[in-house]
Amino acid sequence: MRIYLTGASGFVGSNLAHVFSHEHDAEVVAPAHEHVELTDELLVRRSVLATRPDAIVHAAIWNDPAGLRSDLRRAWAAYVGATRNVIAAANALDAHFVLISTDWVFDGTQGPASESEPPNPINTYGFLKACSELLVAETAGYGTVARVAGVQGVHRARARAPRAQDAGFGYLVLSLVDALRAGERFAVWDSPGINLLATPTLATDAARLVWRALQREVTGILHCCGGEHADRVGLARRAIEVFELDPNLLDVVAAPLEAIPDGGVPRDTRLDARATARALDVELPDLTAMLGRLKAEVESSWCPA
Ligand SMILES: NC(=O)c1ccc[n+]([C@@H]2O[C@H](COP(=O)([O-])OP(=O)(O)OC[C@H]3O[C@@H](n4cnc5c(N)ncnc54)[C@H](OP(=O)(O)O)[C@@H]3O)[C@@H](O)[C@H]2O)c1
């Protein structure tokens, strides 16, 4: 299978590329941002038609929460415009289109939100992703929305990944592991104004679910996440157990004010993924299994300090 992948130099995209090409021998065509600007309709069409993929997986985003709020025109083009351009190119080839989306399309009171729960985003990022999802539903010939959530994993395109705790769950485990392995203390945030509950997902597990959707030609909305919900403190404690770290180095503190985004963040974004598990005929992993695989990835990956 030939897959055209956008955002392959990013965190999620690099894990998609890794799973598609190393575990499944797919041919991955992944032009860099500097070569294909996704907001340029003609460029996207030319690039996709020249490579004639069987499927397109669109993982690229303009990842700048403050920028999204201050330059909505650019944000709209980067999310909705780019998604429209990539869907049009997929449709021209009758190719399967997969949008990588997020649990932040929900408002933080809907958890555990099922695949059929209506999105109700509360910030600009969630709004732009929900609009992009709607484009898939309304315009893609063969379209799948693959929501990922609280993504943990190794960045496979960058030696130094942005490993710092933020208002979401992304990178939380590796931030903690890096600190505790260095003998430093780690303070996990637990207070209002941030994402407190989610369904953490290993990036490679999400990629495996996307691969399965491509192979089985499953369309519609999928929750490509783990099988166990967690709050931030619970995830931190379980990671300490699985990575065999010193629990005495963990503190629980309120999030610093500067870490709370102006636009607001959904509090509880747990995803109910039972329909996805049925559609893909898989059992989703519990936290311990997921963290065990993350540990193996960290220990086997090229990850200079
Ligand atoms: N990380 C998480 O915890 C998380 C959670 C839920 C959902 N997601 C979803 O996962 C997807 C990927 O997120 P991520 O965290 O992996 O992002 P990321 O690491 O910031 O990567 C973004 C990628 O998009 C590319 N890109 C940005 N604007 C582009 C444009 N206009 N044209 C072409 N390429 C462009 C970037 O290339 P350059 O760097 O060269 O600009 C980079 O490869 C998104 O759909 C996001 O909504 C992520």
PDB file of C-alpha atoms in Angstrom, residues 28-279:
ATOM      1  CA  VAL A  28       5.251   6.074   2.714  1.00  0.00           C
ATOM      2  CA  VAL A  29       5.401   9.248   0.646  1.00  0.00           C
ATOM      3  CA  ALA A  30       5.931  12.114   3.048  1.00  0.00           C
ATOM      4  CA  PRO A  31       6.946  15.424   1.517  1.00  0.00           C
ATOM      5  CA  ALA A  32       8.371  17.908   4.000  1.00  0.00           C
ATOM      6  CA  HIS A  33       6.546  21.133   4.794  1.00  0.00           C
ATOM      7  CA  GLU A  34       9.237  23.099   2.962  1.00  0.00           C
ATOM      8  CA  HIS A  35       8.411  21.175  -0.228  1.00  0.00           C
ATOM      9  CA  VAL A  36       4.630  21.006   0.008  1.00  0.00           C
ATOM     10  CA  GLU A  37       2.788  23.803   1.766  1.00  0.00           C
ATOM     11  CA  LEU A  38      -0.608  22.260   2.444  1.00  0.00           C
ATOM     12  CA  THR A  39      -2.485  25.551   2.282  1.00  0.00           C
ATOM     13  CA  ASP A  40      -1.503  25.753  -1.417  1.00  0.00           C
ATOM     14  CA  GLU A  41      -4.263  23.870  -3.234  1.00  0.00           C
ATOM     15  CA  LEU A  42      -2.426  23.508  -6.543  1.00  0.00           C
ATOM     16  CA  LEU A  43       0.785  22.328  -4.937  1.00  0.00           C
ATOM     17  CA  VAL A  44      -1.075  19.702  -2.903  1.00  0.00           C
ATOM     18  CA  ARG A  45      -2.945  18.437  -5.939  1.00  0.00           C
ATOM     19  CA  ARG A  46       0.233  18.205  -8.023  1.00  0.00           C
ATOM     20  CA  SER A  47       2.160  16.461  -5.287  1.00  0.00           C
ATOM     21  CA  VAL A  48      -0.562  13.911  -4.572  1.00  0.00           C
ATOM     22  CA  LEU A  49      -1.364  13.195  -8.215  1.00  0.00           C
ATOM     23  CA  ALA A  50       2.335  12.730  -8.998  1.00  0.00           C
ATOM     24  CA  THR A  51       2.632   9.987  -6.382  1.00  0.00           C
ATOM     25  CA  ARG A  52      -0.811   8.357  -6.793  1.00  0.00           C
ATOM     26  CA  PRO A  53      -1.219   6.998  -3.263  1.00  0.00           C
ATOM     27  CA  ASP A  54      -3.824   4.403  -2.238  1.00  0.00           C
ATOM     28  CA  ALA A  55      -4.498   6.414   0.921  1.00  0.00           C
ATOM     29  CA  ILE A  56      -3.729   9.799   2.437  1.00  0.00           C
ATOM     30  CA  VAL A  57      -3.214  10.266   6.160  1.00  0.00           C
ATOM     31  CA  HIS A  58      -3.339  13.923   7.159  1.00  0.00           C
ATOM     32  CA  ALA A  59      -1.521  14.528  10.441  1.00  0.00           C
ATOM     33  CA  ALA A  60      -0.089  18.007   9.794  1.00  0.00           C
ATOM     34  CA  ILE A  61      -1.196  20.897  11.970  1.00  0.00           C
ATOM     35  CA  TRP A  62       0.026  24.361  12.759  1.00  0.00           C
ATOM     36  CA  ASN A  63       0.879  23.586  16.366  1.00  0.00           C
ATOM     37  CA  ASP A  64       0.877  26.979  18.050  1.00  0.00           C
ATOM     38  CA  PRO A  65      -2.050  27.515  20.460  1.00  0.00           C
ATOM     39  CA  ALA A  66      -1.305  31.223  20.972  1.00  0.00           C
ATOM     40  CA  GLY A  67      -0.823  31.756  17.222  1.00  0.00           C
ATOM     41  CA  LEU A  68      -4.174  30.109  16.491  1.00  0.00           C
ATOM     42  CA  ARG A  69      -5.915  32.682  18.654  1.00  0.00           C
ATOM     43  CA  SER A  70      -4.016  35.715  17.396  1.00  0.00           C
ATOM     44  CA  ASP A  71      -4.122  34.916  13.665  1.00  0.00           C
ATOM     45  CA  LEU A  72      -7.414  33.181  12.979  1.00  0.00           C
ATOM     46  CA  ARG A  73      -7.119  33.729   9.212  1.00  0.00           C
ATOM     47  CA  ARG A  74      -3.825  31.827   9.094  1.00  0.00           C
ATOM     48  CA  ALA A  75      -5.204  29.216  11.494  1.00  0.00           C
ATOM     49  CA  TRP A  76      -8.287  28.657   9.344  1.00  0.00           C
ATOM     50  CA  ALA A  77      -6.124  28.179   6.249  1.00  0.00           C
ATOM     51  CA  ALA A  78      -3.720  25.839   8.066  1.00  0.00           C
ATOM     52  CA  TYR A  79      -6.452  23.591   9.498  1.00  0.00           C
ATOM     53  CA  VAL A  80      -9.622  23.833   7.438  1.00  0.00           C
ATOM     54  CA  GLY A  81      -8.039  25.037   4.175  1.00  0.00           C
ATOM     55  CA  ALA A  82      -5.278  22.416   4.258  1.00  0.00           C
ATOM     56  CA  THR A  83      -7.750  19.644   5.091  1.00  0.00           C
ATOM     57  CA  ARG A  84      -9.997  20.734   2.216  1.00  0.00           C
ATOM     58  CA  ASN A  85      -7.017  20.676  -0.186  1.00  0.00           C
ATOM     59  CA  VAL A  86      -5.887  17.215   0.881  1.00  0.00           C
ATOM     60  CA  ILE A  87      -9.419  15.777   0.731  1.00  0.00           C
ATOM     61  CA  ALA A  88      -9.864  17.163  -2.800  1.00  0.00           C
ATOM     62  CA  ALA A  89      -6.644  15.471  -3.891  1.00  0.00           C
ATOM     63  CA  ALA A  90      -7.721  12.181  -2.282  1.00  0.00           C
ATOM     64  CA  ASN A  91     -11.103  12.370  -3.979  1.00  0.00           C
ATOM     65  CA  ALA A  92      -9.454  12.925  -7.366  1.00  0.00           C
ATOM     66  CA  LEU A  93      -7.832   9.489  -6.976  1.00  0.00           C
ATOM     67  CA  ASP A  94     -10.659   7.748  -5.096  1.00  0.00           C
ATOM     68  CA  ALA A  95      -8.119   7.326  -2.296  1.00  0.00           C
ATOM     69  CA  HIS A  96      -9.001   6.655   1.334  1.00  0.00           C
ATOM     70  CA  PHE A  97      -8.550   9.853   3.363  1.00  0.00           C
ATOM     71  CA  VAL A  98      -7.778   9.772   7.094  1.00  0.00           C
ATOM     72  CA  LEU A  99      -7.765  12.903   9.231  1.00  0.00           C
ATOM     73  CA  ILE A 100      -5.857  12.614  12.499  1.00  0.00           C
ATOM     74  CA  SER A 101      -8.008  14.464  15.000  1.00  0.00           C
ATOM     75  CA  THR A 102      -8.285  14.968  18.735  1.00  0.00           C
ATOM     76  CA  ASP A 103     -10.284  14.440  21.929  1.00  0.00           C
ATOM     77  CA  TRP A 104     -10.291  18.235  22.308  1.00  0.00           C
ATOM     78  CA  VAL A 105     -13.265  18.458  19.925  1.00  0.00           C
ATOM     79  CA  PHE A 106     -15.286  17.777  23.103  1.00  0.00           C
ATOM     80  CA  ASP A 107     -16.093  20.366  25.756  1.00  0.00           C
ATOM     81  CA  GLY A 108     -14.743  18.571  28.807  1.00  0.00           C
ATOM     82  CA  THR A 109     -18.129  17.566  30.238  1.00  0.00           C
ATOM     83  CA  GLN A 110     -18.938  14.858  27.682  1.00  0.00           C
ATOM     84  CA  GLY A 111     -16.487  12.186  28.783  1.00  0.00           C
ATOM     85  CA  PRO A 112     -16.414   9.324  28.186  1.00  0.00           C
ATOM     86  CA  ALA A 113     -17.500  10.577  24.765  1.00  0.00           C
ATOM     87  CA  SER A 114     -18.393   7.963  22.188  1.00  0.00           C
ATOM     88  CA  GLU A 115     -17.698   8.162  18.470  1.00  0.00           C
ATOM     89  CA  SER A 116     -21.258   9.409  17.873  1.00  0.00           C
ATOM     90  CA  GLU A 117     -21.192  12.150  20.529  1.00  0.00           C
ATOM     91  CA  PRO A 118     -21.566  15.581  18.840  1.00  0.00           C
ATOM     92  CA  PRO A 119     -18.394  17.676  19.155  1.00  0.00           C
ATOM     93  CA  ASN A 120     -18.709  20.834  21.230  1.00  0.00           C
ATOM     94  CA  PRO A 121     -15.269  22.465  21.194  1.00  0.00           C
ATOM     95  CA  ILE A 122     -14.438  25.210  23.669  1.00  0.00           C
ATOM     96  CA  ASN A 123     -11.190  26.561  22.251  1.00  0.00           C
ATOM     97  CA  THR A 124      -9.854  27.594  18.844  1.00  0.00           C
ATOM     98  CA  TYR A 125      -7.852  24.409  18.332  1.00  0.00           C
ATOM     99  CA  GLY A 126     -10.877  22.215  19.066  1.00  0.00           C
ATOM    100  CA  PHE A 127     -13.072  24.377  16.848  1.00  0.00           C
ATOM    101  CA  LEU A 128     -10.659  24.132  13.905  1.00  0.00           C
ATOM    102  CA  LYS A 129     -10.324  20.383  14.329  1.00  0.00           C
ATOM    103  CA  ALA A 130     -14.125  19.949  14.562  1.00  0.00           C
ATOM    104  CA  CYS A 131     -14.542  21.999  11.366  1.00  0.00           C
ATOM    105  CA  SER A 132     -11.924  19.814   9.674  1.00  0.00           C
ATOM    106  CA  GLU A 133     -13.762  16.690  10.851  1.00  0.00           C
ATOM    107  CA  LEU A 134     -16.979  18.003   9.355  1.00  0.00           C
ATOM    108  CA  LEU A 135     -15.247  18.471   6.003  1.00  0.00           C
ATOM    109  CA  VAL A 136     -14.268  14.795   6.078  1.00  0.00           C
ATOM    110  CA  ALA A 137     -17.828  13.712   6.823  1.00  0.00           C
ATOM    111  CA  GLU A 138     -19.342  15.955   4.180  1.00  0.00           C
ATOM    112  CA  THR A 139     -16.826  15.867   1.339  1.00  0.00           C
ATOM    113  CA  ALA A 140     -14.459  12.882   1.461  1.00  0.00           C
ATOM    114  CA  GLY A 141     -15.429   9.981  -0.817  1.00  0.00           C
ATOM    115  CA  TYR A 142     -13.809   7.476   1.566  1.00  0.00           C
ATOM    116  CA  GLY A 143     -13.180   9.396   4.744  1.00  0.00           C
ATOM    117  CA  THR A 144     -12.106   8.440   8.254  1.00  0.00           C
ATOM    118  CA  VAL A 145     -11.645  10.662  11.284  1.00  0.00           C
ATOM    119  CA  ALA A 146      -9.117   9.072  13.637  1.00  0.00           C
ATOM    120  CA  ARG A 147      -9.220  10.871  16.980  1.00  0.00           C
ATOM    121  CA  VAL A 148      -6.118  10.352  19.064  1.00  0.00           C
ATOM    122  CA  ALA A 149      -5.820  11.461  22.669  1.00  0.00           C
ATOM    123  CA  GLY A 150      -3.234  12.167  25.367  1.00  0.00           C
ATOM    124  CA  VAL A 151      -0.508  10.927  23.089  1.00  0.00           C
ATOM    125  CA  GLN A 152       2.597   9.415  24.688  1.00  0.00           C
ATOM    126  CA  GLY A 153       5.608   8.136  22.826  1.00  0.00           C
ATOM    127  CA  VAL A 154       8.977   8.747  21.317  1.00  0.00           C
ATOM    128  CA  HIS A 155       9.436  11.438  18.694  1.00  0.00           C
ATOM    129  CA  ARG A 156      10.940   9.570  15.756  1.00  0.00           C
ATOM    130  CA  ALA A 157      11.928  12.542  13.633  1.00  0.00           C
ATOM    131  CA  ARG A 158      13.664  14.715  16.199  1.00  0.00           C
ATOM    132  CA  ALA A 159      16.525  13.935  18.545  1.00  0.00           C
ATOM    133  CA  ARG A 160      15.217  16.349  21.148  1.00  0.00           C
ATOM    134  CA  ALA A 161      11.452  16.200  21.422  1.00  0.00           C
ATOM    135  CA  PRO A 162       9.579  18.930  23.277  1.00  0.00           C
ATOM    136  CA  ARG A 163       9.305  17.015  26.537  1.00  0.00           C
ATOM    137  CA  ALA A 164       7.598  19.312  28.975  1.00  0.00           C
ATOM    138  CA  GLN A 165       4.320  19.095  30.817  1.00  0.00           C
ATOM    139  CA  ASP A 166       1.603  21.349  29.416  1.00  0.00           C
ATOM    140  CA  ALA A 167      -2.153  21.794  29.781  1.00  0.00           C
ATOM    141  CA  GLY A 168      -2.771  18.610  27.799  1.00  0.00           C
ATOM    142  CA  PHE A 169      -1.581  15.043  28.422  1.00  0.00           C
ATOM    143  CA  GLY A 170       0.904  14.862  25.517  1.00  0.00           C
ATOM    144  CA  TYR A 171       4.498  14.172  26.606  1.00  0.00           C
ATOM    145  CA  LEU A 172       3.468  13.893  30.276  1.00  0.00           C
ATOM    146  CA  VAL A 173       4.959  10.448  30.806  1.00  0.00           C
ATOM    147  CA  LEU A 174       8.290  11.134  29.130  1.00  0.00           C
ATOM    148  CA  SER A 175       8.670  14.453  30.963  1.00  0.00           C
ATOM    149  CA  LEU A 176       8.230  12.550  34.208  1.00  0.00           C
ATOM    150  CA  VAL A 177      10.490   9.665  33.214  1.00  0.00           C
ATOM    151  CA  ASP A 178      13.276  12.016  32.094  1.00  0.00           C
ATOM    152  CA  ALA A 179      13.167  13.873  35.410  1.00  0.00           C
ATOM    153  CA  LEU A 180      12.994  10.850  37.710  1.00  0.00           C
ATOM    154  CA  ARG A 181      15.673   8.937  35.807  1.00  0.00           C
ATOM    155  CA  ALA A 182      17.945  11.953  36.317  1.00  0.00           C
ATOM    156  CA  GLY A 183      17.180  11.811  40.052  1.00  0.00           C
ATOM    157  CA  GLU A 184      15.172  15.051  39.864  1.00  0.00           C
ATOM    158  CA  ARG A 185      11.757  15.664  41.388  1.00  0.00           C
ATOM    159  CA  PHE A 186       8.704  15.962  39.101  1.00  0.00           C
ATOM    160  CA  ALA A 187       5.601  17.941  39.980  1.00  0.00           C
ATOM    161  CA  VAL A 188       2.480  16.712  38.210  1.00  0.00           C
ATOM    162  CA  TRP A 189      -0.218  19.361  37.873  1.00  0.00           C
ATOM    163  CA  ASP A 190      -3.640  18.723  39.334  1.00  0.00           C
ATOM    164  CA  SER A 191      -5.912  21.775  39.424  1.00  0.00           C
ATOM    165  CA  PRO A 192      -8.697  23.442  37.423  1.00  0.00           C
ATOM    166  CA  GLY A 193      -8.028  25.050  34.043  1.00  0.00           C
ATOM    167  CA  ILE A 194      -6.191  22.134  32.429  1.00  0.00           C
ATOM    168  CA  ASN A 195      -7.018  18.740  30.927  1.00  0.00           C
ATOM    169  CA  LEU A 196      -7.359  16.540  34.016  1.00  0.00           C
ATOM    170  CA  LEU A 197      -8.872  13.338  32.663  1.00  0.00           C
ATOM    171  CA  ALA A 198      -8.192  11.632  29.351  1.00  0.00           C
ATOM    172  CA  THR A 199      -7.647   8.311  27.629  1.00  0.00           C
ATOM    173  CA  PRO A 200      -3.877   8.152  27.151  1.00  0.00           C
ATOM    174  CA  THR A 201      -2.632   6.622  23.940  1.00  0.00           C
ATOM    175  CA  LEU A 202       0.707   5.335  22.771  1.00  0.00           C
ATOM    176  CA  ALA A 203       1.495   7.007  19.441  1.00  0.00           C
ATOM    177  CA  THR A 204       2.501   3.716  17.821  1.00  0.00           C
ATOM    178  CA  ASP A 205      -0.698   2.026  19.091  1.00  0.00           C
ATOM    179  CA  ALA A 206      -2.739   4.825  17.494  1.00  0.00           C
ATOM    180  CA  ALA A 207      -0.784   4.308  14.273  1.00  0.00           C
ATOM    181  CA  ARG A 208      -1.552   0.576  14.371  1.00  0.00           C
ATOM    182  CA  LEU A 209      -5.258   1.345  14.671  1.00  0.00           C
ATOM    183  CA  VAL A 210      -5.065   3.751  11.730  1.00  0.00           C
ATOM    184  CA  TRP A 211      -3.275   1.077   9.714  1.00  0.00           C
ATOM    185  CA  ARG A 212      -6.042  -1.394  10.533  1.00  0.00           C
ATOM    186  CA  ALA A 213      -8.668   1.129   9.429  1.00  0.00           C
ATOM    187  CA  LEU A 214      -6.846   1.520   6.116  1.00  0.00           C
ATOM    188  CA  GLN A 215      -6.520  -2.216   5.600  1.00  0.00           C
ATOM    189  CA  ARG A 216     -10.150  -2.897   6.443  1.00  0.00           C
ATOM    190  CA  GLU A 217     -11.333   0.260   4.636  1.00  0.00           C
ATOM    191  CA  VAL A 218     -13.199   1.421   7.739  1.00  0.00           C
ATOM    192  CA  THR A 219     -14.669   4.895   7.290  1.00  0.00           C
ATOM    193  CA  GLY A 220     -16.447   7.241   9.720  1.00  0.00           C
ATOM    194  CA  ILE A 221     -15.303   8.383  13.146  1.00  0.00           C
ATOM    195  CA  LEU A 222     -12.836   6.260  15.110  1.00  0.00           C
ATOM    196  CA  HIS A 223     -11.363   6.745  18.572  1.00  0.00           C
ATOM    197  CA  CYS A 224      -7.792   5.540  18.092  1.00  0.00           C
ATOM    198  CA  CYS A 225      -6.883   5.640  21.761  1.00  0.00           C
ATOM    199  CA  GLY A 226      -5.949   3.403  24.659  1.00  0.00           C
ATOM    200  CA  GLY A 227      -8.396   1.239  26.574  1.00  0.00           C
ATOM    201  CA  GLU A 228      -8.157   2.790  30.042  1.00  0.00           C
ATOM    202  CA  HIS A 229      -8.944   6.315  31.235  1.00  0.00           C
ATOM    203  CA  ALA A 230      -6.665   8.136  33.665  1.00  0.00           C
ATOM    204  CA  ASP A 231      -6.297  11.363  35.531  1.00  0.00           C
ATOM    205  CA  ARG A 232      -2.913  13.050  35.468  1.00  0.00           C
ATOM    206  CA  VAL A 233      -1.828  11.868  38.902  1.00  0.00           C
ATOM    207  CA  GLY A 234      -3.010   8.314  38.220  1.00  0.00           C
ATOM    208  CA  LEU A 235      -1.090   8.231  34.939  1.00  0.00           C
ATOM    209  CA  ALA A 236       2.036   9.571  36.642  1.00  0.00           C
ATOM    210  CA  ARG A 237       1.814   6.950  39.417  1.00  0.00           C
ATOM    211  CA  ARG A 238       1.249   4.086  36.989  1.00  0.00           C
ATOM    212  CA  ALA A 239       4.190   5.273  34.857  1.00  0.00           C
ATOM    213  CA  ILE A 240       6.397   5.269  37.963  1.00  0.00           C
ATOM    214  CA  GLU A 241       5.390   1.658  38.656  1.00  0.00           C
ATOM    215  CA  VAL A 242       5.931   0.463  35.102  1.00  0.00           C
ATOM    216  CA  PHE A 243       9.220   2.338  34.610  1.00  0.00           C
ATOM    217  CA  GLU A 244      10.337   1.243  38.110  1.00  0.00           C
ATOM    218  CA  LEU A 245      11.106   4.765  39.299  1.00  0.00           C
ATOM    219  CA  ASP A 246      11.228   6.277  42.777  1.00  0.00           C
ATOM    220  CA  PRO A 247       7.670   7.303  43.805  1.00  0.00           C
ATOM    221  CA  ASN A 248       9.080   9.639  46.464  1.00  0.00           C
ATOM    222  CA  LEU A 249      10.274  11.972  43.699  1.00  0.00           C
ATOM    223  CA  LEU A 250       6.701  12.724  42.602  1.00  0.00           C
ATOM    224  CA  ASP A 251       4.933  15.875  43.815  1.00  0.00           C
ATOM    225  CA  VAL A 252       1.366  16.929  43.059  1.00  0.00           C
ATOM    226  CA  VAL A 253       0.930  20.694  42.650  1.00  0.00           C
ATOM    227  CA  ALA A 254      -1.476  23.207  41.121  1.00  0.00           C
ATOM    228  CA  ALA A 255      -0.697  24.116  37.506  1.00  0.00           C
ATOM    229  CA  PRO A 256       1.220  27.394  37.307  1.00  0.00           C
ATOM    230  CA  LEU A 257      -1.006  30.230  36.090  1.00  0.00           C
ATOM    231  CA  GLU A 258       1.124  30.813  32.991  1.00  0.00           C
ATOM    232  CA  ALA A 259       0.478  27.188  31.911  1.00  0.00           C
ATOM    233  CA  ILE A 260      -3.286  27.701  31.768  1.00  0.00           C
ATOM    234  CA  PRO A 261      -4.153  28.717  28.208  1.00  0.00           C
ATOM    235  CA  ASP A 262      -6.277  31.858  27.764  1.00  0.00           C
ATOM    236  CA  GLY A 263      -8.772  30.159  25.515  1.00  0.00           C
ATOM    237  CA  GLY A 264      -9.624  27.406  28.023  1.00  0.00           C
ATOM    238  CA  VAL A 265      -9.020  23.682  27.903  1.00  0.00           C
ATOM    239  CA  PRO A 266     -11.548  20.840  28.195  1.00  0.00           C
ATOM    240  CA  ARG A 267     -11.310  19.257  31.652  1.00  0.00           C
ATOM    241  CA  ASP A 268     -12.461  15.685  31.005  1.00  0.00           C
ATOM    242  CA  THR A 269     -11.766  14.346  27.525  1.00  0.00           C
ATOM    243  CA  ARG A 270     -12.101  10.637  28.175  1.00  0.00           C
ATOM    244  CA  LEU A 271     -13.022   8.757  25.016  1.00  0.00           C
ATOM    245  CA  ASP A 272     -15.304   5.761  24.800  1.00  0.00           C
ATOM    246  CA  ALA A 273     -13.763   3.684  22.010  1.00  0.00           C
ATOM    247  CA  ARG A 274     -15.920   0.572  22.154  1.00  0.00           C
ATOM    248  CA  ALA A 275     -17.397   1.105  18.681  1.00  0.00           C
ATOM    249  CA  THR A 276     -13.891   1.563  17.271  1.00  0.00           C
ATOM    250  CA  ALA A 277     -12.652  -1.618  18.936  1.00  0.00           C
ATOM    251  CA  ARG A 278     -15.586  -3.487  17.392  1.00  0.00           C
ATOM    252  CA  ALA A 279     -15.121  -1.939  13.942  1.00  0.00           C
TER     253      ALA A 279
END
